[in-house]
Amino acid sequence: MNRQVLFFISLLFLDTVFGQVSYSIPEEMAKGSLVGNIAQDLGVEIKRLISGKATIYTRNSDVYIELNRDRGVLLVKERIDREALCTETALCALHFQIILENPMEFYSVTVQITDINDNAPTFEKNEMRFKISESAITGAKFVLERAVDLDVGINDLKRYDLKPTDNFALKVHNNADGNKNIEMVLQKPLDREKQEQISLVLTAVDGGEPQMSGTMMIVITVLDANDNAPVFTQSTYKATVTENSPKGTVVATVTATDADQGSNAKITYSITNTLDNVRKLFEINEENGEISSIGDIDFEKSKQFQINLLASDEGGLTDSCKLIVDIQDINDNKPEINIMSRSTVISEDAKLNTVVTMINTVDLDSGDNGHVQCFIGENVPFILKTSTNNFYSLVTDSELDRERSSEFNITVSCSDEGVPSLSSSVTLTLQISDVNDNAPVFERSSYEAYIVENNTPGLSVFTVKARDADWNQNARVSYILEDSSVNGVPVSSYVSVSADSGVIHAVRSFDYEQIKDFHFRVKAQDGGSPPLSSNVTVKILIQDQNDNPPQVLYPVQTGGSLVAELVPRSADVGYLVTKVVAVDVDSGQNAWLSYKLQKATDRALFEVGSQNGEIRTIRQVTDKDAVKQRLTVIVEDNGQPSRSATVVVNVAVADSFPEVLSEFTDFTHDKEYNDNLTFYLVLALAVVSFLFITCVVVIISVKIYRWRQSRFLFHSNLPVIPYYPPRYSDTLGTGTLQHVYNYEVCRTTDSRKSDCKFGGAGSQNVLIMDPSSTGTMQRIQSEKSILDEPDSPLEVG
């Protein structure tokens, strides 16, 4: 097989690489025959053909050549008949492109189809008949039908032979278009009387190897004399007709004349074209020589026609001429848009000039009618670049952002330059794939949440929300509690954050009195790779709850000592007996305290200030008033529900100390006796259960113990229990005691003696009784005159 390869590559300044390679093969090659090693000729590795999914793109539906990627070669896919493929052209070639992806590349390939001698010359008719007068002069010419050979070049028709040559010789005329007109020339006068009918054989021979030929019989009937043959006014006529002209359009009119008279001067016109399409498109009026169209004339199929015409008279004499019809193109074909290769999805981080789609345009018209310009709409981040003639590449022109536009419908419009212009368009849908280029954004710059103290652990406190403008996994937000500490304790022991929903839960129960607020940071992280994140500060404020009752600071309630406030009988109305001091560790209205007198020995004698807790007399003290006065004061806060505390205030109404002493001694002794009795009875009942004898011994021991105890107390000094109220300052502005109280102390060494020792002066009198002794301690206002008496038994301390 004789095969030639022509190869050249041209590089363009685009992202794609273009090249062109040409091959030449004969027609009628067997299926699977090798056309060429395309990988070697293009300098492309075989693995690139495989990875790039190399394919053959052709505008026509018929594919005669196939690509074997594994071998990198082009093979014949279907039998190629040059005469069927290229009916009207001598040069026959297949044009196609090889497309590669990732990155997009294409190469143009041209396969020239050379002719072989597979067609013999043929005549349209097997027989041709002539009627020739015997008076025909020597040199008279008779046009013969041409033979047609579908082969080209050396395999085309080469010569004609006419046998026998007794009366006629063969004359061949070579036309400018390469065709041959043949005429039969009379060399020897005819004699009807000798031979009325002559049979000749016309043989057409081509130049192929081996030679092939075709024959046609010529039958000549000799007639009586017809001296003059018809003569056309021109040997060559020219006309122009527009394509798509309606049927019946007159193209041209030819005229021939005959010098004879009568029937010998009657001329008949005919078309002598044989194997081409002339007779299907044109007809001639036999009588007047008017040529008109009878078919659809298409410039894209044939740009010019040569019509061979014959004028013959009744005597059999003829003359010939030709009509050249030029077809004028009109803009009747829209541009064809062919998608050679395309991407339906492109990443939003694609670089500039990334090739998205490759387009080929074809307009079958010619001149300006076939000149095509393509363009796309505005406001899209793409441009259309021309790579080679009628090839375009759609490339990115600016940065893509899926969050602004996730899809583009790009309309490519192509129009020719005809008048009027014809256009066509195609819409390309391009999806923008997401990359993780947006961090989650919280709905607020910071958050504040409130929770009431004494909450249940696991309580939902608040929800933080962040949104990510990306898509799918890149937009999936997870919430993370950042490591920090609150008062040296990890914040994770206070709160937790749901990774999926951002719900903040309390891990522990909060106490407002221990912590009032704290803050921490929550991070929102997406699911991209690498992940992006942002954080926000969350402040939790603990709201107070009325969970603490008031605490009484003064008077102090002790289990052993009895504190009594001393009020002289000469006290006036409004006399300040004492002040109940209480605090509440809650805040706000939960710490607002009010004081009420719940119970009193004589309600008509004392009152309690509701705001300050001061106990004052509301009338004049009289002699009828009891010495011992017991007041129960309730301290209540303003919470909902309110909490309270009670305090018992003992008041001694007396002018003299011995009177107070006797009253409170009995009281304390009775109290002591009752307490001891209860204790020993309980103890006795428990011991009797185990051992009766032990119980008897214990009772005897108790009796002996009490007897000894009474003697011991009789001779001992009275113990002193000093009391100093603390300085109280209410930092929240809710305190009720802001002054310092000082007291004088009077001590005696024996209840039966009058020796006293005094401390510093105070503003009021307080009596503290110790139930374990009969001694007293008295705080008196500054009466220093008693200390100045020389006979006084008091000792000043």
mmCIF file of C-alpha atoms in Angstrom, residues 111 144 157 312 487 539-540 603 608 646 656 664 671 715 796:
data_model
loop_
_atom_site.group_PDB
_atom_site.id
_atom_site.type_symbol
_atom_site.label_atom_id
_atom_site.label_comp_id
_atom_site.label_asym_id
_atom_site.label_seq_id
_atom_site.Cartn_x
_atom_site.Cartn_y
_atom_site.Cartn_z
ATOM 1 C CA VAL A 111 -6.837 12.101 4.998
ATOM 2 C CA LEU A 144 -21.171 11.843 -30.481
ATOM 3 C CA LEU A 157 -10.772 8.561 -19.742
ATOM 4 C CA SER A 312 -30.570 19.008 -35.585
ATOM 5 C CA ASN A 487 -12.121 31.404 88.483
ATOM 6 C CA LYS A 539 -21.727 35.951 78.382
ATOM 7 C CA ILE A 540 -23.882 34.076 80.888
ATOM 8 C CA ARG A 603 -48.071 44.338 122.607
ATOM 9 C CA VAL A 608 -40.696 47.372 115.845
ATOM 10 C CA THR A 646 -37.367 35.003 113.853
ATOM 11 C CA SER A 656 -32.773 48.402 140.095
ATOM 12 C CA PHE A 664 -34.049 36.288 135.611
ATOM 13 C CA LYS A 671 -34.814 26.538 132.274
ATOM 14 C CA HIS A 715 -19.113 29.065 146.212
ATOM 15 C CA VAL A 796 -13.454 50.189 138.235
#
